[in-house]
């Protein structure tokens, strides 16, 4: 049985206390939200904070979803509460789809929005027990010096594996960060860096308090995810699309790819091809192909990377069709079968 390493556990009753304690030793202190990612990582000694700050005492401040010229989602809102929200179901369909595909119902009861946004990047050589990693002399992300995915790479190439971040980014969301210096608001596209180790631009002493979504009038959104098991699994490629439509004409659109680099990749050039055009089958095919050019999957997660890259074109295409209003339910079922059939054995 894997055991947690020793740590001090602190439970603030106010945000002011939380950020003050975080500021004491930011490099060795971490926030514990649902713990569904951090605690397994600690057991595998991938992350070994000496102090954890629990958010349970801040539920009143961080666990609400409220209307405010858009919607403000507290960082400690669970994914189960997020997908139960009629507001999210009706107005931010893509976000509902993304959150509903995270892990399992049990995990979503604990897992939070803030934890999903700050989720550690993943890699075949890193998401292993301490003994496994020791046997390969560790790697650059933790305890070692070499990147086993690309031995000449100066940086870690671990994969951004959060489902909600690409969709929130496509919807134009921003995060509110609190620290002892005050609060600041950062658009989600500037919250991530393309570096498997330093994948957040957030400073270690900053607490995510909320995610704000702009109004969704006229916007449609969709999230498509490739994973091995349709019941639960991390994404190994994903497409998040949000578009403001006038009938079938696109006024504005954002496309963000998930799980194909160390940060959610915004495909602006492809999205621009949509602007002021009718969403025809031909345009969808061209935009999907253009978006997938950005995808640079590495051989450090499930499925063959060439197939993952090809699948990005399909995922973006499916999301665009869904945004147009096509009934994509049969396609979703087909994708689940394809995942299993095209997969090489683990
Ligand atoms: C079997 C299994 C399957 C999974 N499948 C998926 C999946 O398909 N898709 C997916 O996206 N995830 C998946 N996960 C990962 C995880 O369950 C989710 O990402 C979850 O949303 C993490 O939220 P949490 O509240 O549990 O975060 P925690 O584990 O508590 O924290 C995760 C990270 O975020 C930081 N953090 C948390 N809250 C804050 C805050 N407010 N401010 C600053 N930092 C903060 C923590 O310090 C830590 O670094 C899976 C996990 C398991 C065990
Ligand atoms: S990408 Fe390289 S450095 Fe990063 S976790 Fe994987 S093997 Fe380690």
Short mmCIF file of C-alpha atoms and ligand atoms in Angstrom, two decimals:
data_model
loop_
_atom_site.label_atom_id
_atom_site.label_comp_id
_atom_site.label_asym_id
_atom_site.label_seq_id
_atom_site.Cartn_x
_atom_site.Cartn_y
_atom_site.Cartn_z
CA UNK A 1 0.00 0.00 0.00
CA UNK A 2 1.32 3.46 -0.86
CA UNK A 3 1.33 5.86 2.08
CA UNK A 4 1.25 9.62 2.15
CA UNK A 5 4.47 11.31 3.28
CA UNK A 6 4.18 13.35 6.51
CA UNK A 7 2.81 16.90 6.13
CA UNK A 8 1.27 19.67 8.19
CA UNK A 9 -2.44 20.29 7.48
CA UNK A 10 -3.91 23.75 7.95
CA UNK A 11 -7.59 24.69 7.58
CA UNK A 12 -8.22 28.42 7.10
CA UNK A 13 -11.65 29.92 7.78
CA UNK A 14 -11.05 32.93 5.55
CA UNK A 15 -9.33 33.64 2.24
CA UNK A 16 -7.11 36.15 4.06
CA UNK A 17 -5.80 33.37 6.33
CA UNK A 18 -5.33 31.01 3.40
CA UNK A 19 -3.19 33.43 1.39
CA UNK A 20 -1.23 34.55 4.47
CA UNK A 21 -0.34 30.93 5.25
CA UNK A 22 0.45 30.25 1.59
CA UNK A 23 2.83 33.22 1.60
CA UNK A 24 4.80 31.86 4.58
CA UNK A 25 6.48 29.10 2.54
CA UNK A 26 5.02 29.12 -0.99
CA UNK A 27 7.57 26.67 -2.43
CA UNK A 28 6.71 23.90 0.06
CA UNK A 29 3.00 24.63 0.62
CA UNK A 30 0.18 23.47 -1.63
CA UNK A 31 -3.58 23.92 -1.76
CA UNK A 32 -5.63 20.79 -1.15
CA UNK A 33 -9.04 21.05 -2.84
CA UNK A 34 -10.71 17.69 -3.65
CA UNK A 35 -7.32 15.96 -3.42
CA UNK A 36 -8.17 13.60 -6.30
CA UNK A 37 -4.94 14.42 -8.11
CA UNK A 38 -2.66 15.84 -5.42
CA UNK A 39 -3.01 13.00 -2.90
CA UNK A 40 -2.18 10.19 -5.39
CA UNK A 41 0.77 12.31 -6.60
CA UNK A 42 1.99 12.67 -3.02
CA UNK A 43 1.71 8.92 -2.48
CA UNK A 44 3.89 8.39 -5.56
CA UNK A 45 6.29 11.12 -4.28
CA UNK A 46 5.79 13.16 -7.46
CA UNK A 47 4.76 16.11 -5.30
CA UNK A 48 5.91 16.37 -1.68
CA UNK A 49 4.65 19.58 -0.06
CA UNK A 50 5.39 19.83 3.66
CA UNK A 51 2.22 21.87 4.30
CA UNK A 52 -1.25 21.48 2.81
CA UNK A 53 -3.90 24.16 3.06
CA UNK A 54 -7.40 22.64 2.89
CA UNK A 55 -10.25 24.61 1.31
CA UNK A 56 -13.13 22.95 3.13
CA UNK A 57 -13.51 25.81 5.62
CA UNK A 58 -13.88 28.27 2.73
CA UNK A 59 -16.94 26.63 1.21
CA UNK A 60 -19.16 29.68 1.76
CA UNK A 61 -16.71 31.89 -0.09
CA UNK A 62 -15.51 29.53 -2.82
CA UNK A 63 -18.35 27.09 -3.53
CA UNK A 64 -21.02 29.14 -5.24
CA UNK A 65 -22.04 29.58 -8.85
CA UNK A 66 -23.55 33.02 -9.33
CA UNK A 67 -24.86 35.21 -12.14
CA UNK A 68 -22.90 38.40 -12.76
CA UNK A 69 -23.11 39.55 -16.39
CA UNK A 70 -22.04 36.02 -17.22
CA UNK A 71 -21.33 33.51 -14.51
CA UNK A 72 -18.82 33.36 -11.67
CA UNK A 73 -17.84 29.85 -10.55
CA UNK A 74 -16.09 29.54 -7.18
CA UNK A 75 -12.81 27.62 -7.30
CA UNK A 76 -14.06 25.03 -4.79
CA UNK A 77 -17.29 24.24 -6.69
CA UNK A 78 -17.22 20.51 -7.29
CA UNK A 79 -17.51 19.17 -10.82
CA UNK A 80 -20.65 17.32 -9.70
CA UNK A 81 -22.25 20.63 -8.65
CA UNK A 82 -21.05 22.28 -11.84
CA UNK A 83 -22.75 19.74 -14.07
CA UNK A 84 -25.90 19.83 -11.92
CA UNK A 85 -26.22 23.58 -12.49
CA UNK A 86 -29.07 24.42 -14.95
CA UNK A 87 -27.15 27.58 -15.88
CA UNK A 88 -24.17 25.53 -17.07
CA UNK A 89 -26.35 22.87 -18.73
CA UNK A 90 -28.36 25.39 -20.70
CA UNK A 91 -25.94 28.21 -21.51
CA UNK A 92 -22.47 26.67 -21.47
CA UNK A 93 -23.12 23.27 -23.03
CA UNK A 94 -19.47 22.64 -23.94
CA UNK A 95 -18.39 23.22 -20.34
CA UNK A 96 -21.07 20.83 -19.15
CA UNK A 97 -19.79 18.21 -21.64
CA UNK A 98 -16.16 18.72 -20.55
CA UNK A 99 -16.87 18.53 -16.80
CA UNK A 100 -19.20 15.55 -17.21
CA UNK A 101 -16.39 13.60 -18.89
CA UNK A 102 -13.84 14.15 -16.09
CA UNK A 103 -13.02 10.94 -14.21
CA UNK A 104 -15.98 9.15 -12.53
CA UNK A 105 -19.09 10.30 -10.62
CA UNK A 106 -17.35 9.48 -7.29
CA UNK A 107 -14.31 11.55 -8.20
CA UNK A 108 -16.44 14.41 -9.51
CA UNK A 109 -18.15 14.59 -6.11
CA UNK A 110 -14.76 15.57 -4.64
CA UNK A 111 -12.96 17.14 -7.62
CA UNK A 112 -13.15 20.92 -7.90
CA UNK A 113 -13.00 23.44 -10.73
CA UNK A 114 -9.87 25.10 -9.27
CA UNK A 115 -8.14 21.72 -8.93
CA UNK A 116 -9.02 20.83 -12.51
CA UNK A 117 -7.57 24.10 -13.78
CA UNK A 118 -4.34 23.60 -11.79
CA UNK A 119 -4.09 19.86 -12.58
CA UNK A 120 -0.50 18.60 -12.87
CA UNK A 121 0.71 17.76 -16.39
CA UNK A 122 0.97 14.06 -17.19
CA UNK A 123 3.52 11.72 -18.83
CA UNK A 124 4.08 7.97 -19.10
CA UNK A 125 7.51 8.37 -17.50
CA UNK A 126 6.21 10.47 -14.60
CA UNK A 127 2.82 9.04 -13.57
CA UNK A 128 4.43 6.00 -11.99
CA UNK A 129 5.39 4.84 -8.53
CA UNK A 130 8.55 6.14 -6.89
CA UNK A 131 10.27 2.76 -7.43
CA UNK A 132 9.35 2.70 -11.14
CA UNK A 133 10.72 6.21 -11.65
CA UNK A 134 13.84 5.38 -9.64
CA UNK A 135 14.50 2.38 -11.91
CA UNK A 136 14.83 4.74 -14.91
CA UNK A 137 16.89 7.24 -12.87
CA UNK A 138 13.85 9.54 -12.67
CA UNK A 139 13.32 12.35 -15.22
CA UNK A 140 13.62 16.11 -15.48
CA UNK A 141 10.13 16.79 -14.07
CA UNK A 142 11.04 15.31 -10.70
CA UNK A 143 14.34 14.10 -9.18
CA UNK A 144 16.16 13.49 -12.52
CA UNK A 145 17.87 15.40 -15.30
CA UNK A 146 16.86 13.75 -18.59
CA UNK A 147 13.60 13.95 -20.48
CA UNK A 148 12.98 10.37 -21.62
CA UNK A 149 10.45 11.47 -24.23
CA UNK A 150 12.98 13.62 -26.10
CA UNK A 151 16.43 13.23 -24.57
CA UNK A 152 17.74 16.43 -26.20
CA UNK A 153 14.76 18.50 -25.05
CA UNK A 154 15.72 21.37 -22.73
CA UNK A 155 12.24 21.34 -21.22
CA UNK A 156 9.71 18.85 -19.96
CA UNK A 157 7.02 17.92 -22.50
CA UNK A 158 4.42 16.48 -20.10
CA UNK A 159 0.86 16.87 -21.33
CA UNK A 160 -1.84 19.26 -20.15
CA UNK A 161 -4.62 16.81 -19.24
CA UNK A 162 -7.37 18.97 -17.81
CA UNK A 163 -10.75 18.67 -19.52
CA UNK A 164 -12.35 21.92 -18.37
CA UNK A 165 -9.44 24.29 -19.14
CA UNK A 166 -9.60 24.08 -22.96
CA UNK A 167 -13.37 24.56 -22.88
CA UNK A 168 -13.27 27.43 -20.39
CA UNK A 169 -10.56 29.06 -22.51
CA UNK A 170 -12.66 28.68 -25.66
CA UNK A 171 -15.55 30.32 -23.79
CA UNK A 172 -13.34 33.31 -22.97
CA UNK A 173 -13.04 32.66 -19.22
CA UNK A 174 -10.67 34.35 -16.80
CA UNK A 175 -9.43 33.31 -13.35
CA UNK A 176 -9.28 35.44 -10.22
CA UNK A 177 -6.11 34.97 -8.18
CA UNK A 178 -5.73 36.11 -4.57
CA UNK A 179 -2.54 36.65 -2.59
CA UNK A 180 -1.34 38.86 0.24
CA UNK A 181 -0.69 41.53 -2.43
CA UNK A 182 -4.38 41.62 -3.41
CA UNK A 183 -6.32 40.07 -6.27
CA UNK A 184 -5.76 40.00 -10.02
CA UNK A 185 -7.73 38.66 -12.94
CA UNK A 186 -5.95 36.66 -15.64
CA UNK A 187 -7.53 35.53 -18.94
CA UNK A 188 -7.25 31.76 -19.13
CA UNK A 189 -5.13 31.89 -22.29
CA UNK A 190 -2.45 33.61 -20.20
CA UNK A 191 -2.82 31.30 -17.18
CA UNK A 192 -0.87 28.46 -18.86
CA UNK A 193 2.69 28.11 -20.15
CA UNK A 194 3.90 25.50 -22.64
CA UNK A 195 6.27 23.85 -20.15
CA UNK A 196 5.50 20.53 -18.48
CA UNK A 197 7.09 21.63 -15.18
CA UNK A 198 6.13 25.32 -14.96
CA UNK A 199 2.78 24.90 -16.66
CA UNK A 200 1.01 27.67 -14.72
CA UNK A 201 1.87 31.36 -14.86
CA UNK A 202 0.27 31.68 -11.40
CA UNK A 203 2.77 32.48 -8.65
CA UNK A 204 3.10 29.75 -5.97
CA UNK A 205 1.65 32.06 -3.30
CA UNK A 206 -1.51 32.72 -5.33
CA UNK A 207 -4.85 31.03 -4.65
CA UNK A 208 -7.39 30.60 -7.45
CA UNK A 209 -10.64 31.92 -6.01
CA UNK A 210 -12.98 31.94 -9.02
CA UNK A 211 -13.44 31.47 -12.75
CA UNK A 212 -15.55 34.04 -14.60
CA UNK A 213 -17.35 33.30 -17.85
CA UNK A 214 -18.62 36.11 -20.07
CA UNK A 215 -22.26 36.16 -21.16
CA UNK A 216 -23.10 33.42 -23.64
CA UNK A 217 -25.85 35.15 -25.65
CA UNK A 218 -25.75 33.77 -29.19
CA UNK A 219 -22.83 31.45 -28.37
CA UNK A 220 -22.83 27.69 -28.88
CA UNK A 221 -20.11 25.41 -27.57
CA UNK A 222 -19.01 21.79 -27.73
CA UNK A 223 -16.26 19.61 -26.26
CA UNK A 224 -14.95 16.40 -27.83
CA UNK A 225 -12.44 14.17 -26.09
CA UNK A 226 -10.38 11.14 -27.07
CA UNK A 227 -9.66 8.64 -24.30
CA UNK A 228 -9.21 4.91 -24.03
CA UNK A 229 -12.18 4.08 -21.82
CA UNK A 230 -15.47 5.83 -22.45
CA UNK A 231 -16.42 5.33 -18.80
CA UNK A 232 -13.45 7.29 -17.41
CA UNK A 233 -9.99 8.30 -18.55
CA UNK A 234 -7.81 11.35 -18.96
CA UNK A 235 -8.00 13.02 -22.39
CA UNK A 236 -5.19 12.19 -24.85
CA UNK A 237 -6.56 14.66 -27.41
CA UNK A 238 -9.49 17.05 -27.17
CA UNK A 239 -11.22 19.86 -29.04
CA UNK A 240 -13.13 22.70 -27.41
CA UNK A 241 -15.07 24.96 -29.74
CA UNK A 242 -17.17 28.04 -28.94
CA UNK A 243 -18.82 30.12 -31.64
CA UNK A 244 -21.19 33.08 -31.75
CA UNK A 245 -23.65 32.41 -34.54
CA UNK A 246 -26.21 34.35 -36.51
CA UNK A 247 -28.20 31.45 -37.99
CA UNK A 248 -25.42 29.35 -39.49
CA UNK A 249 -23.10 32.33 -40.07
CA UNK A 250 -20.20 32.60 -37.64
CA UNK A 251 -19.68 36.00 -36.07
CA UNK A 252 -16.81 35.01 -33.77
CA UNK A 253 -15.21 31.71 -32.76
CA UNK A 254 -12.52 30.18 -30.58
CA UNK A 255 -10.98 26.73 -30.94
CA UNK A 256 -8.75 25.27 -28.21
CA UNK A 257 -7.01 21.90 -28.39
CA UNK A 258 -6.50 19.89 -25.22
CA UNK A 259 -3.93 17.20 -24.33
CA UNK A 260 -1.63 17.78 -27.31
CA UNK A 261 1.00 19.92 -25.57
CA UNK A 262 1.85 21.18 -22.10
CA UNK A 263 -0.88 23.82 -22.25
CA UNK A 264 -4.28 24.14 -23.91
CA UNK A 265 -3.46 25.26 -27.48
CA UNK A 266 -5.60 28.03 -28.91
CA UNK A 267 -5.98 27.65 -32.70
CA UNK A 268 -6.58 31.30 -33.59
CA UNK A 269 -5.65 31.09 -37.27
CA UNK A 270 -8.11 28.24 -37.82
CA UNK A 271 -10.84 30.05 -35.86
CA UNK A 272 -10.35 33.16 -37.98
CA UNK A 273 -11.21 31.17 -41.10
CA UNK A 274 -14.73 30.83 -39.66
CA UNK A 275 -15.39 34.49 -39.11
CA UNK A 276 -18.25 35.95 -41.18
CA UNK A 277 -18.71 32.69 -43.07
CA UNK A 278 -21.52 30.17 -43.31
CA UNK A 279 -20.65 27.01 -41.37
CA UNK A 280 -20.73 24.67 -44.37
CA UNK A 281 -19.41 21.09 -44.40
CA UNK A 282 -16.51 22.22 -46.63
CA UNK A 283 -15.52 25.04 -44.28
CA UNK A 284 -15.74 22.73 -41.26
CA UNK A 285 -13.38 20.25 -42.95
CA UNK A 286 -10.90 23.00 -43.86
CA UNK A 287 -10.94 24.56 -40.37
CA UNK A 288 -10.55 21.18 -38.66
CA UNK A 289 -7.50 20.41 -40.82
CA UNK A 290 -6.00 23.85 -40.12
CA UNK A 291 -6.52 23.51 -36.34
CA UNK A 292 -4.91 20.08 -36.20
CA UNK A 293 -1.68 21.49 -37.68
CA UNK A 294 -1.05 23.00 -34.26
CA UNK A 295 -1.27 19.66 -32.48
CA UNK A 296 2.18 18.28 -31.66
CA UNK A 297 1.42 15.20 -29.58
CA UNK A 298 4.48 13.42 -28.15
CA UNK A 299 4.96 9.75 -27.41
CA UNK A 300 4.28 10.16 -23.69
CA UNK A 301 0.68 9.20 -23.22
CA UNK A 302 -1.86 6.62 -24.32
CA UNK A 303 -2.37 5.74 -28.05
CA UNK A 304 0.02 6.19 -30.95
CA UNK A 305 0.92 9.81 -31.53
CA UNK A 306 0.29 9.72 -35.30
CA UNK A 307 -3.24 8.46 -34.70
CA UNK A 308 -3.81 11.01 -31.93
CA UNK A 309 -2.82 13.82 -34.29
CA UNK A 310 -5.17 12.50 -37.00
CA UNK A 311 -7.95 12.29 -34.44
CA UNK A 312 -7.59 16.00 -33.63
CA UNK A 313 -8.98 16.79 -37.11
CA UNK A 314 -12.00 14.57 -36.42
CA UNK A 315 -12.57 15.99 -32.94
CA UNK A 316 -12.51 19.62 -34.12
CA UNK A 317 -14.80 18.70 -37.03
CA UNK A 318 -17.28 16.93 -34.75
CA UNK A 319 -17.31 19.87 -32.34
CA UNK A 320 -17.97 22.33 -35.18
CA UNK A 321 -20.81 20.18 -36.50
CA UNK A 322 -22.33 20.06 -33.01
CA UNK A 323 -21.99 23.81 -32.62
CA UNK A 324 -23.87 24.18 -35.94
CA UNK A 325 -26.71 22.18 -34.40
CA UNK A 326 -26.15 18.81 -36.07
CA UNK A 327 -27.26 15.78 -34.07
CA UNK A 328 -23.92 14.20 -33.14
CA UNK A 329 -25.12 11.55 -30.69
CA UNK A 330 -24.44 8.63 -33.06
CA UNK A 331 -20.94 10.04 -33.75
CA UNK A 332 -20.20 10.20 -30.02
CA UNK A 333 -21.15 6.53 -29.64
CA UNK A 334 -19.06 5.66 -32.71
CA UNK A 335 -16.04 7.49 -31.27
CA UNK A 336 -16.25 5.45 -28.09
CA UNK A 337 -16.11 2.24 -30.18
CA UNK A 338 -13.28 3.60 -32.36
CA UNK A 339 -11.19 4.40 -29.29
CA UNK A 340 -11.26 0.77 -28.29
CA UNK A 341 -10.77 -0.70 -31.77
CA UNK A 342 -7.94 1.58 -32.92
CA UNK A 343 -6.01 1.24 -29.73
CA UNK A 344 -2.87 -0.81 -29.63
CA UNK A 345 -2.72 -2.89 -26.43
CA UNK A 346 -1.22 -1.07 -23.45
C1 LIG B 1 -8.87 7.77 -11.82
C2 LIG B 1 -8.78 9.23 -12.14
C3 LIG B 1 -9.26 9.70 -13.36
C4 LIG B 1 -9.19 11.04 -13.67
N1 LIG B 1 -9.68 11.47 -14.87
C5 LIG B 1 -9.61 12.78 -15.20
C6 LIG B 1 -10.12 13.24 -16.46
O1 LIG B 1 -10.65 12.47 -17.26
N2 LIG B 1 -10.01 14.56 -16.75
C7 LIG B 1 -9.44 15.45 -15.89
O2 LIG B 1 -9.38 16.65 -16.21
N3 LIG B 1 -8.96 15.05 -14.68
C8 LIG B 1 -9.04 13.75 -14.31
N4 LIG B 1 -8.56 13.33 -13.09
C9 LIG B 1 -7.83 14.28 -12.24
C10 LIG B 1 -8.67 14.98 -11.16
O3 LIG B 1 -9.62 14.12 -10.59
C11 LIG B 1 -9.39 16.22 -11.69
O4 LIG B 1 -8.55 16.97 -12.53
C12 LIG B 1 -9.92 17.11 -10.56
O5 LIG B 1 -10.73 18.13 -11.11
C13 LIG B 1 -8.84 17.75 -9.71
O6 LIG B 1 -9.50 18.57 -8.76
P1 LIG B 1 -9.22 18.42 -7.20
O7 LIG B 1 -10.10 19.42 -6.52
O8 LIG B 1 -9.33 17.03 -6.73
O9 LIG B 1 -7.70 18.92 -7.17
P2 LIG B 1 -6.56 18.59 -6.12
O10 LIG B 1 -6.06 17.20 -6.32
O11 LIG B 1 -6.97 18.99 -4.75
O12 LIG B 1 -5.47 19.65 -6.61
C14 LIG B 1 -4.90 19.55 -7.91
C15 LIG B 1 -3.88 20.69 -8.05
O13 LIG B 1 -4.52 21.96 -8.03
C16 LIG B 1 -4.03 22.78 -6.98
N5 LIG B 1 -5.19 23.56 -6.52
C17 LIG B 1 -6.42 23.06 -6.24
N6 LIG B 1 -7.26 24.08 -5.95
C18 LIG B 1 -6.54 25.22 -6.04
C19 LIG B 1 -6.85 26.60 -5.85
N7 LIG B 1 -8.08 27.00 -5.54
N8 LIG B 1 -5.86 27.52 -6.02
C20 LIG B 1 -4.60 27.12 -6.35
N9 LIG B 1 -4.26 25.83 -6.56
C21 LIG B 1 -5.21 24.90 -6.40
C22 LIG B 1 -3.47 21.80 -5.97
O14 LIG B 1 -2.50 22.43 -5.14
C23 LIG B 1 -2.87 20.76 -6.91
O15 LIG B 1 -1.66 21.24 -7.44
C24 LIG B 1 -8.63 11.97 -12.74
C25 LIG B 1 -8.17 11.51 -11.51
C26 LIG B 1 -8.24 10.16 -11.22
C27 LIG B 1 -7.74 9.68 -9.88
S1 LIG B 2 8.10 14.86 -20.73
FE1 LIG B 2 10.18 14.23 -20.19
S2 LIG B 2 10.75 15.44 -18.36
FE2 LIG B 2 8.54 15.62 -18.68
S3 LIG B 2 7.64 14.06 -17.35
FE3 LIG B 2 7.92 13.12 -19.37
S4 LIG B 2 9.95 12.18 -19.36
FE4 LIG B 2 9.81 13.56 -17.62
#
